Coordinates of C-alpha atoms in Angstrom, one line a residue:
X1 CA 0.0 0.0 0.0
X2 CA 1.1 3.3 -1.0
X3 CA 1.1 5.8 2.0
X4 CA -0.8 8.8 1.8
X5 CA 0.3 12.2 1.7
X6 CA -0.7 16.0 1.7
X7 CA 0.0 17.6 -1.4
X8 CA 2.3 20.0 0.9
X9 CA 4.1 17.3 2.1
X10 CA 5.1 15.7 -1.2
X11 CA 8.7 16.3 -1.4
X12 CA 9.5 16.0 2.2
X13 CA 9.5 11.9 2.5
X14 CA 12.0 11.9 -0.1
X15 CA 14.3 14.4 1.5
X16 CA 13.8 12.4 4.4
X17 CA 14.8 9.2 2.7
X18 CA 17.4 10.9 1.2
X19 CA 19.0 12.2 4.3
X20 CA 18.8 8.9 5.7
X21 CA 20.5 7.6 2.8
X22 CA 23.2 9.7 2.7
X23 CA 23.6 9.8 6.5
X24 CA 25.6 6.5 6.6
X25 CA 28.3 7.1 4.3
X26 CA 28.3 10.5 5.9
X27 CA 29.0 8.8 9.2
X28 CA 31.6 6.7 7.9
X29 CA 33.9 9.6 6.2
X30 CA 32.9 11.5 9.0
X31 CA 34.6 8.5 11.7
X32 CA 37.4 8.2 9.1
X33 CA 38.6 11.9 8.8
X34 CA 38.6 11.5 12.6
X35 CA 41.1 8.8 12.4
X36 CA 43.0 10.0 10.2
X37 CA 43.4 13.5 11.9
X38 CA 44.5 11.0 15.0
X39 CA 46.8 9.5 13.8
X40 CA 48.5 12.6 12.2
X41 CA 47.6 12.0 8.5
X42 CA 47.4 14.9 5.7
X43 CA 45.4 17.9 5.7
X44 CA 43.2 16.1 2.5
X45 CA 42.8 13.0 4.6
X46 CA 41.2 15.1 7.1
X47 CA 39.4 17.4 5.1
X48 CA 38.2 15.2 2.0
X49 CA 36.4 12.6 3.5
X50 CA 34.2 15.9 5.2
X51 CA 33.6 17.6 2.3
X52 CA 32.5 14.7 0.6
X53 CA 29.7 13.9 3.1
X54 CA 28.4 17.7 2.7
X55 CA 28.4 17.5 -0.8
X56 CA 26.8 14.5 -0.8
X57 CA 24.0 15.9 1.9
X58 CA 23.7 19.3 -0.1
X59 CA 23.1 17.2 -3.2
X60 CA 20.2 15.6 -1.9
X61 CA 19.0 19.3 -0.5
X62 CA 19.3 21.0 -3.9
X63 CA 17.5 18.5 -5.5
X64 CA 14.3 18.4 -2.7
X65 CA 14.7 21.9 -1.1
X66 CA 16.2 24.6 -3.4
X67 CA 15.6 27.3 -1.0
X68 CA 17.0 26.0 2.0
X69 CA 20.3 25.0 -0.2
X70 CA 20.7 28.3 -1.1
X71 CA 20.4 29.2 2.7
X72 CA 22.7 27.1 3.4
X73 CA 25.5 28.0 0.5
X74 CA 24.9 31.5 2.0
X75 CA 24.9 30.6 5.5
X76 CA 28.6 28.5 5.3
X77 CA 30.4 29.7 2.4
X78 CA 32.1 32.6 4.0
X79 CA 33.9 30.0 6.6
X80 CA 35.6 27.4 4.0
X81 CA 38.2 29.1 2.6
X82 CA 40.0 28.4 6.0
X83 CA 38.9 24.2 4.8
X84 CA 41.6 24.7 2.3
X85 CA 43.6 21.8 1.3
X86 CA 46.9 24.2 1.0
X87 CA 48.8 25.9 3.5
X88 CA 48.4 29.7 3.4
X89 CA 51.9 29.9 3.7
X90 CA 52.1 28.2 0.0
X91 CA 50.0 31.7 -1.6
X92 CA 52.5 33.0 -4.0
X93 CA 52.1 36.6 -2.8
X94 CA 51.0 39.0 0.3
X95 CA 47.9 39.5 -2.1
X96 CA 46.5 36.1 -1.0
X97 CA 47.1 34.4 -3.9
X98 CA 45.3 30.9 -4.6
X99 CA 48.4 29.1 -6.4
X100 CA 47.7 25.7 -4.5
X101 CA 44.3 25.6 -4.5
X102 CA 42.7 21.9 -5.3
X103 CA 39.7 20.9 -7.3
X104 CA 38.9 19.2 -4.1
X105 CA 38.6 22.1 -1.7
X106 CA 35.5 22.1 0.1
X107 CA 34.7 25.7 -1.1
X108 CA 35.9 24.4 -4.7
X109 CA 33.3 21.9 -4.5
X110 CA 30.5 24.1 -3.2
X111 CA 31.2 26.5 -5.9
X112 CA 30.6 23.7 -8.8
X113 CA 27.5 22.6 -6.9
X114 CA 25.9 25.8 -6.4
X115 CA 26.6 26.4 -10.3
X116 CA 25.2 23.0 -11.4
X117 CA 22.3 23.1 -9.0
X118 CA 21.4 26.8 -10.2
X119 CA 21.5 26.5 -13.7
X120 CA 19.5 23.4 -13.3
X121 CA 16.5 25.1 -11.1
X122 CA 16.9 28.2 -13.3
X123 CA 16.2 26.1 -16.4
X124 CA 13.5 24.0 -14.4
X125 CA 11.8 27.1 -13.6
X126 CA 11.2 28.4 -17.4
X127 CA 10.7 31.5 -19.0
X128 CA 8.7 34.5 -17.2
X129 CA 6.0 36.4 -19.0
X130 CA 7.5 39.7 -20.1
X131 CA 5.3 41.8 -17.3
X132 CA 7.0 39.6 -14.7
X133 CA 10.7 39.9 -15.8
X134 CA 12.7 42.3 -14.2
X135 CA 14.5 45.2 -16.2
X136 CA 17.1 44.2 -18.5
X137 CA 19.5 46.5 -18.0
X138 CA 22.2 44.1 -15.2
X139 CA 20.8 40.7 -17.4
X140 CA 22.4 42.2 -20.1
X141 CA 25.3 43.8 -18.5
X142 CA 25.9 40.6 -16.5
X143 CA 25.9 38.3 -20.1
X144 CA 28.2 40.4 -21.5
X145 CA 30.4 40.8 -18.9
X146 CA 30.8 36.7 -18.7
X147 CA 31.0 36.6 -22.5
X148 CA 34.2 38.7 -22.2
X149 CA 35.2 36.5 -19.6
X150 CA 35.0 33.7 -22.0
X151 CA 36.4 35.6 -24.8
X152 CA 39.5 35.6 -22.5
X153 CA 40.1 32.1 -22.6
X154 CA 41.3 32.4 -26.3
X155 CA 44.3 34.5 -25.3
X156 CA 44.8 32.9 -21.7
X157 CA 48.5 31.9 -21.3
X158 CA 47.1 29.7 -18.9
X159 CA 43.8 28.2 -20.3
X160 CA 42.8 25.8 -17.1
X161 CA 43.4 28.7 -14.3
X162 CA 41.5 31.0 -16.7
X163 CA 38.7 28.5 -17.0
X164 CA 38.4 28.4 -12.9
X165 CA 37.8 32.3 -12.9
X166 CA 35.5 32.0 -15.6
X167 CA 33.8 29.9 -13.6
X168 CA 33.5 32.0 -10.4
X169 CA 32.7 34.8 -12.2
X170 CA 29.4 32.6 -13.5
X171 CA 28.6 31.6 -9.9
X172 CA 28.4 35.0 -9.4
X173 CA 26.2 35.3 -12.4
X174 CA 24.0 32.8 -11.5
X175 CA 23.7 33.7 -7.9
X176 CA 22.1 37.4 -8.9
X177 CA 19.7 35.2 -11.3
X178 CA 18.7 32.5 -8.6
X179 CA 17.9 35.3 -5.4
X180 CA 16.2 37.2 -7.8
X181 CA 13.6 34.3 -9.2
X182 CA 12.9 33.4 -5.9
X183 CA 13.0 36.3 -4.1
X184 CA 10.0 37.2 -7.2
X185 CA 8.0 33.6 -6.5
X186 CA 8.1 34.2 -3.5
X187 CA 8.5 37.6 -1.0
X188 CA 8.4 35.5 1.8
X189 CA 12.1 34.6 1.1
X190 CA 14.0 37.7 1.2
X191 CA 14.0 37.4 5.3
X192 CA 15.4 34.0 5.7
X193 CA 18.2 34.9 2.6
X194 CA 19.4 38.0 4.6
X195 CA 19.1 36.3 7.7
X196 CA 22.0 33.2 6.0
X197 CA 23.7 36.1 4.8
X198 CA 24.2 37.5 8.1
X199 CA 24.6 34.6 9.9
X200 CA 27.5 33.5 7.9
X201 CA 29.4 36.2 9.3
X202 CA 29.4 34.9 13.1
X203 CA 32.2 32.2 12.6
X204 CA 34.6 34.6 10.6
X205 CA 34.2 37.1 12.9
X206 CA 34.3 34.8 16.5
X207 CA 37.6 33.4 14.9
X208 CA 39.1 37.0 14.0
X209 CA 38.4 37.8 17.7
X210 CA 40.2 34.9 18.9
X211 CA 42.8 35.5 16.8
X212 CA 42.9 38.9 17.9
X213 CA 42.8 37.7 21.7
X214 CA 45.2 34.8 21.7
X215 CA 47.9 36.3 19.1
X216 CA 47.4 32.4 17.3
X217 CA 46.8 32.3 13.9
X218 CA 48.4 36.4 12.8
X219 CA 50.2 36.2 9.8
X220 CA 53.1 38.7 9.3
X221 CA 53.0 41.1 6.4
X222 CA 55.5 43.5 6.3
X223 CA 56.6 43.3 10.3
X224 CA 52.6 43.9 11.3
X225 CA 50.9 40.7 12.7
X226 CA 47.2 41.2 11.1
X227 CA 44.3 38.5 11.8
X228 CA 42.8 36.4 8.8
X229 CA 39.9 35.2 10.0
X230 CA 38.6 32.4 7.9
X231 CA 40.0 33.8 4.8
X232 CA 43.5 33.4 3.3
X233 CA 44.6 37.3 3.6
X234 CA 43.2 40.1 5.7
X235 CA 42.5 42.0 2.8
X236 CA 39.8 39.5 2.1
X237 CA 38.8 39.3 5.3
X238 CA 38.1 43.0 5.1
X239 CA 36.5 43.3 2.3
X240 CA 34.1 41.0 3.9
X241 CA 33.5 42.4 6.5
X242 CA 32.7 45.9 5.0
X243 CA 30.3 44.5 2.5
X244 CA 28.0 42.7 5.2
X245 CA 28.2 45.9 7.6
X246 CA 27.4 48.3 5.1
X247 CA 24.5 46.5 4.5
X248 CA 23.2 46.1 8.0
X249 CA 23.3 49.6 8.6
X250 CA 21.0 50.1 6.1
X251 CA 18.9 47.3 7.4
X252 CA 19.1 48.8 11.4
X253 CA 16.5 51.5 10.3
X254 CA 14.1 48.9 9.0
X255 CA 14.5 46.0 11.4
X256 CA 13.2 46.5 15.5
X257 CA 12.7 43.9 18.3
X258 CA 15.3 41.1 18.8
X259 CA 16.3 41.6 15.1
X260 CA 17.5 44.9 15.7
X261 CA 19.3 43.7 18.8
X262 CA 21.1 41.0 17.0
X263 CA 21.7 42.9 13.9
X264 CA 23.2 45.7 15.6
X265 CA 25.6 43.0 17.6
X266 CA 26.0 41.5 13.7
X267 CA 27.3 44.9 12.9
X268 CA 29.3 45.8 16.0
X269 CA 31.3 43.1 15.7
X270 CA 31.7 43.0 11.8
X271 CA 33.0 46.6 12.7
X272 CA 35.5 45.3 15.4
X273 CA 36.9 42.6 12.8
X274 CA 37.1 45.2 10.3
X275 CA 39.2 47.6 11.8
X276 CA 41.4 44.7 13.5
X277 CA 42.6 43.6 9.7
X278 CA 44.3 46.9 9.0
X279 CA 43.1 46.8 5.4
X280 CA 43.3 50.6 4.7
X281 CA 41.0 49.6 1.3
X282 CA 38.7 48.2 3.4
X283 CA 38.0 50.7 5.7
X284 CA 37.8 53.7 3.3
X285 CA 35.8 51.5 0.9
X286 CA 33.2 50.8 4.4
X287 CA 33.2 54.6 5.5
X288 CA 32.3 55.5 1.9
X289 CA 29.5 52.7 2.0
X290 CA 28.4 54.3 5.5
X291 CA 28.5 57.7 3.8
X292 CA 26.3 56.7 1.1
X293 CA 24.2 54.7 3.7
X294 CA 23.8 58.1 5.4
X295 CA 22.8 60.5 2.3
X296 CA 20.3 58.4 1.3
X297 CA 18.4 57.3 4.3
X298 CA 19.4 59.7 7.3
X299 CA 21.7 62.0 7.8
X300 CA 22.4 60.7 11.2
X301 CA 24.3 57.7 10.1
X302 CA 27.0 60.1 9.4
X303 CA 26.9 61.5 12.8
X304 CA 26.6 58.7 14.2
X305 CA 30.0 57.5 11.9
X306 CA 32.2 60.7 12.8
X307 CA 31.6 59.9 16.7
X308 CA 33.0 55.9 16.3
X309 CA 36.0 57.3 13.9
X310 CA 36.5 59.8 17.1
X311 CA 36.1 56.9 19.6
X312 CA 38.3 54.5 17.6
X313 CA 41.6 57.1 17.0
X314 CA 41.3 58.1 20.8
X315 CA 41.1 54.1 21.7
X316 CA 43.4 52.9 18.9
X317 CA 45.7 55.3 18.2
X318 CA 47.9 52.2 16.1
X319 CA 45.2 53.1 13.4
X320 CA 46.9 56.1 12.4
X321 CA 50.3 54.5 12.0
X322 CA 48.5 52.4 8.9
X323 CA 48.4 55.4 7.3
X324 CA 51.4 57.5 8.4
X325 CA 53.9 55.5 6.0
X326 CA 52.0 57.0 3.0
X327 CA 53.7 59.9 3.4
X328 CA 57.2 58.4 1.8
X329 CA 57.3 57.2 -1.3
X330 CA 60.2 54.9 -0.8
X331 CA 63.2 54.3 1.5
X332 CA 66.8 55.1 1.9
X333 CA 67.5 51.7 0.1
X334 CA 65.3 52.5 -2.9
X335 CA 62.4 50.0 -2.0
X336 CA 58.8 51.0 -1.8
X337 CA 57.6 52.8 1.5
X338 CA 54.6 51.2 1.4
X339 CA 51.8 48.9 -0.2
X340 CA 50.1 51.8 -2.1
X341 CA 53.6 52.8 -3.8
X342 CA 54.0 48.8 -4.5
X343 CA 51.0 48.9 -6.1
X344 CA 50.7 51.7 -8.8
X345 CA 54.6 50.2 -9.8
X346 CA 53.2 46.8 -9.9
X347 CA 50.4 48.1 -12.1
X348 CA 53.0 49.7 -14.3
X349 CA 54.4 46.3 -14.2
X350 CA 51.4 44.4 -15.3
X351 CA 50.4 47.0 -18.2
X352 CA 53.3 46.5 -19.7
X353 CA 51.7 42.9 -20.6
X354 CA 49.1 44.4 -22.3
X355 CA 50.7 44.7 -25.8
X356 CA 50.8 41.0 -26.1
X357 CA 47.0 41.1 -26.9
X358 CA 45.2 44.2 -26.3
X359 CA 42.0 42.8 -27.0
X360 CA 41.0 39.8 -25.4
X361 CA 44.0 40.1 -22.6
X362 CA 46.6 37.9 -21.4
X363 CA 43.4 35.4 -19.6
X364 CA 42.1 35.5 -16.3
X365 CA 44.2 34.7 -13.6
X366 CA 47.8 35.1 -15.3
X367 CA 49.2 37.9 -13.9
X368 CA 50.0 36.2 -10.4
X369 CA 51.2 33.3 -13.1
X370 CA 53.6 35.8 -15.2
X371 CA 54.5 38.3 -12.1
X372 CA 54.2 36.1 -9.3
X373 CA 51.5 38.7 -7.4
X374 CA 48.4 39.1 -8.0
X375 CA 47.1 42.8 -9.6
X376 CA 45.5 44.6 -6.4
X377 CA 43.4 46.4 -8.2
X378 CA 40.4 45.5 -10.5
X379 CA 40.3 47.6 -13.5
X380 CA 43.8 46.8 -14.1
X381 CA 43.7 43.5 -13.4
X382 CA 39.9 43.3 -16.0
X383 CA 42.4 45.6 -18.8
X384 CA 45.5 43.1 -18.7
X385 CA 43.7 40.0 -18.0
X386 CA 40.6 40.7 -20.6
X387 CA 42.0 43.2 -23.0
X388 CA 39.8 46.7 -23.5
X389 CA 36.5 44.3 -23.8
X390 CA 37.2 43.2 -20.6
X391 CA 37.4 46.3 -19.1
X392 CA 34.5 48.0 -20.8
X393 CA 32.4 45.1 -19.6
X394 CA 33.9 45.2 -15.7
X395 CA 32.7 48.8 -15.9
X396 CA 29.6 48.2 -17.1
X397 CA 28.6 45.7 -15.1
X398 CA 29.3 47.7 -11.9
X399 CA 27.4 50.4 -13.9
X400 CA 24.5 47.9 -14.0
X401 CA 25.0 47.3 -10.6
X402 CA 24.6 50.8 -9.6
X403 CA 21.6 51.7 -11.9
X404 CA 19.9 48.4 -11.1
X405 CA 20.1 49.4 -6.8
X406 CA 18.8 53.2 -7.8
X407 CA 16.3 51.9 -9.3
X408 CA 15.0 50.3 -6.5
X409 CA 15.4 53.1 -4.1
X410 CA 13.1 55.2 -6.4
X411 CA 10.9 52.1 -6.2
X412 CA 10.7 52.3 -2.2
X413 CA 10.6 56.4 -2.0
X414 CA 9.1 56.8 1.0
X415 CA 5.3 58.5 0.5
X416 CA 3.5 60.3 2.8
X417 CA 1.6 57.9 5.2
X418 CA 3.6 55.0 4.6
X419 CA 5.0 52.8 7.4
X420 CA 8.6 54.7 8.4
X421 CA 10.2 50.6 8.7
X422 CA 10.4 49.0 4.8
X423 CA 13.0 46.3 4.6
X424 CA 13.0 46.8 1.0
X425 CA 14.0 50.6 0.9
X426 CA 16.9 49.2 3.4
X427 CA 17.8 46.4 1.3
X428 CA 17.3 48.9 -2.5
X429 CA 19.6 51.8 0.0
X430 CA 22.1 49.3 1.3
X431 CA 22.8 47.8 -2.2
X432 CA 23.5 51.5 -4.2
X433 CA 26.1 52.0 -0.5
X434 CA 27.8 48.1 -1.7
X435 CA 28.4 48.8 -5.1
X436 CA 29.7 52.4 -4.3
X437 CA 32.2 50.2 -1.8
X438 CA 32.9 47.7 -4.1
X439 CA 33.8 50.4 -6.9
X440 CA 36.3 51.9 -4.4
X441 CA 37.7 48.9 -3.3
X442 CA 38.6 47.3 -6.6
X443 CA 41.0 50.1 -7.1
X444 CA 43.0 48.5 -4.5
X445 CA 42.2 45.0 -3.8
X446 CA 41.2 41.7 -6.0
X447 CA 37.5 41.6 -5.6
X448 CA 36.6 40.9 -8.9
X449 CA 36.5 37.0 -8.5
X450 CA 36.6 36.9 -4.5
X451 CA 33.9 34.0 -4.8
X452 CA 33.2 34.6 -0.8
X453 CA 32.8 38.5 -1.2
X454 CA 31.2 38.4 -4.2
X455 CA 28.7 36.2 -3.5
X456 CA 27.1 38.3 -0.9
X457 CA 27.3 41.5 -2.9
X458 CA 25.4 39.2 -6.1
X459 CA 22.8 38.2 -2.9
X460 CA 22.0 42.1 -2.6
X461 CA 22.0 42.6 -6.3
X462 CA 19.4 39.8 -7.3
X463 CA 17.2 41.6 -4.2
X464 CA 17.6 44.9 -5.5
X465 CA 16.8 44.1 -9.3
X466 CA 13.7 42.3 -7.5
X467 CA 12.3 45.4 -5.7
X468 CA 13.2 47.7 -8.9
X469 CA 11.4 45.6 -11.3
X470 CA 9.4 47.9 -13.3
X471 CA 6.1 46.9 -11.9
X472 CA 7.2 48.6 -8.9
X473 CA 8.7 51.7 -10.1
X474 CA 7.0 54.7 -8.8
X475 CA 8.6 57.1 -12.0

């Protein structure tokens, strides 16, 4: 006899049978990773047989429950970089380089499961009816900018690593494309999303604190000890940290209760593991997020921003010093003063590639490959890398990215009457203040395929280009 069941309850017996399923090996790689760690064996011993189990788990998830897969992507993806299968010590450069990274890293594997799964459920779920779809200008902006990506790979001087950054650059894709579907199906969804989003930040920023605290786990650039979190570079770390807090202090004004409590703690500590990576890009790209934050939702977020700069230079005077080295260009021996000098000659450096094929670039990826460090900054890196398609379509797309998030703060102008809390005029305000962060921060850092900083910011994007749709636009 076939057991009866409520047409809402359809797919739940075969997740269950599924997890059950897949529980048992999980169990066994589980108790064998264990052992193996015991008995002193290899990082992949350790790690493998674990990532393994969650794939095979997520698997089963992505196939019953799309939306809680997605939650959960979002909820862990921000802590497996530190899952990696290399030391960080083997990175190539100060720049965080991934030169050792396997096909068999958990976040590796999470990445090609995410893209799979996506495309699949995007494909699944058909086309819209033209009233429904949302404006075409970052669809088209976003195609483009992935077809130069590809066009890249005829130039690469190193076709496989170009073909990984193509790839991360079409999670990122796809990820503006999923949140926005379902986010559209289904309103209901946008909580729980931000809510993975946020929480993914409580294990980076509990293990920067410890770091912090207990002085285990600094790395050493240039004579200062700097935490990583559970990224590979503080840079990253940072650039992290100010993407999540410049959107929750969008999202304070719109949230109340224990959400605001625990938003505001999100926040606070986002803040504290910000300022403890001493990524100078990473602060002024958050303090021009906050700014933005301010201007278009209340002046008194910049208030409230010149009293905590006050606080922190009167409590942490060491801040300064980060920037007091800017002030010489290089030293007595003839070596750059600091990282910003390093930089703009290492750019110098890098262009000087571009002859070689000016218009599709040397491929994604190669620069660390030819110059052994990676480009620290964006545009240069989409020019070299890409050729001048490359960089017209980088440019647009953060263009897109921009138009896309104004358009949905005109869509949430607030009217006379309305209810002052609107988690969608947070969410449209907090996404314009991201992409203005993320346009200053790609002139110093390498953001541009950071799969666990980009991944967020594409989370913002596909709710923005929700709430701008033109069925809601109020102009």
């Amino acid at each position: 006899m076939i057991p009866h069941t409520a047409p809402g309850s359809r797919l739940r017996i075969p997740l269950e049978r599924g997890l059950v399923l897949v529980s048992v090996p999980a169990i066994g790689l589980a108790v064998y990773s264990g052992i193996s760690f015991a008995s002193g064996a290899s990082r992949t011993a350790v790690v493998l047989p674990i990532a393994l189990a969650m794939a095979f788990a997520l698997v089963v998830v992505a196939i019953t429950r799309f939306t809680l897969f997605l939650i959960i992507v979002l909820a862990i993806r921000a802590s497996l970089d530190a899952t990696k299968l290399a030391a960080i010590g083997d990175t190539v450069d100060d720049g965080g380089a991934r030169s050792a990274s396997s096909l068999f890293d958990p976040s590796s594997m999470l990445g090609a499961l995410f893209i799979g799964a996506g495309l699949v459920w995007l494909i699944v779920q058909g086309r819209r009816p033209a009233a429904a779809r949302p404006h075409p200008a970052l669809p088209v902006a976003v195609a483009a900018f992935f077809g130069a990506s590809l066009l890249s790979l005829l130039g690469s001087r190193a076709p496989a690593v170009s073909a990984g950054e193509v790839l991360r650059i079409g999670a990122f894709i796809i990820m503006i494309l999923v949140v926005e579907r379902l986010v559209s199906d289904d309103r209901g969804r946008t909580v729980p999303i931000l809510v993975a989003v946020f929480a993914s930040a409580v294990i980076p920023i509990l293990v920067t604190l410890y770091q912090v605290v207990t002085g285990n786990g600094l790395v050493d650039l240039d004579g200062l000890l700097r935490p990583v979190g559970t990224f590979w570079h503080p840079n990253s770390l940072g650039d992290f940290c100010y993407t999540l807090l410049v959107m929750g202090v969008a999202l304070l004004w719109h949230v109340h209760g224990r959400a605001k409590i625990a938003l505001f703690l999100l926040v606070a500590g986002l803040g504290a593991a910000l300022l403890a990576t001493g990524s100078r890009g990473a602060w002024i790209s958050a303090l021009v997020g906050v700014v933005v934050v301010g201007l278009l939702q209340d002046r008194r977020v910049i208030y409230a921003l010149g009293v905590v700069i006050a606080g922190v230079l009167v409590a942490v005077p060491s801040v300064l010093n980060r920037f007091s080295d800017l002030s010489q260009s290089y030293t007595a021996g003839g070596r750059e003063a600091n990282s910003l000098v390093w930089r703009i000659d290492h750019w110098g450096e890098a262009l000087g590639l571009l002859p070689g094929n000016p218009v599709t670039g040397t491929g994604l990826g190669t620069t660390r490959l030819l110059l052994y460090k990676e480009m620290h900054n964006d545009y240069v890196r989409a020019l070299v890398e890409s050729g001048v398609v490359g960089l017209l379509a980088y440019v647009g797309l953060l263009a897109a990215l921009f138009l896309s998030a104004r358009r949905a703060v005109r869509a949430t102008r607030p009217r006379l009457g309305a209810p002052a809390v609107n988690l969608d005029r947070g969410i449209a305000v907090g996404a314009v203040a991201c992409v203005a962060a993320l346009a200053v921060s790609s002139l110093t850092d390498n953001t541009m395929t950071a799969v666990a900083v980009m991944w967020y910011q594409a989370v913002f994007a596909g709710l923005a280009l929700r709430i701008g749709a033109p069925g809601r636009e109020t102009e």
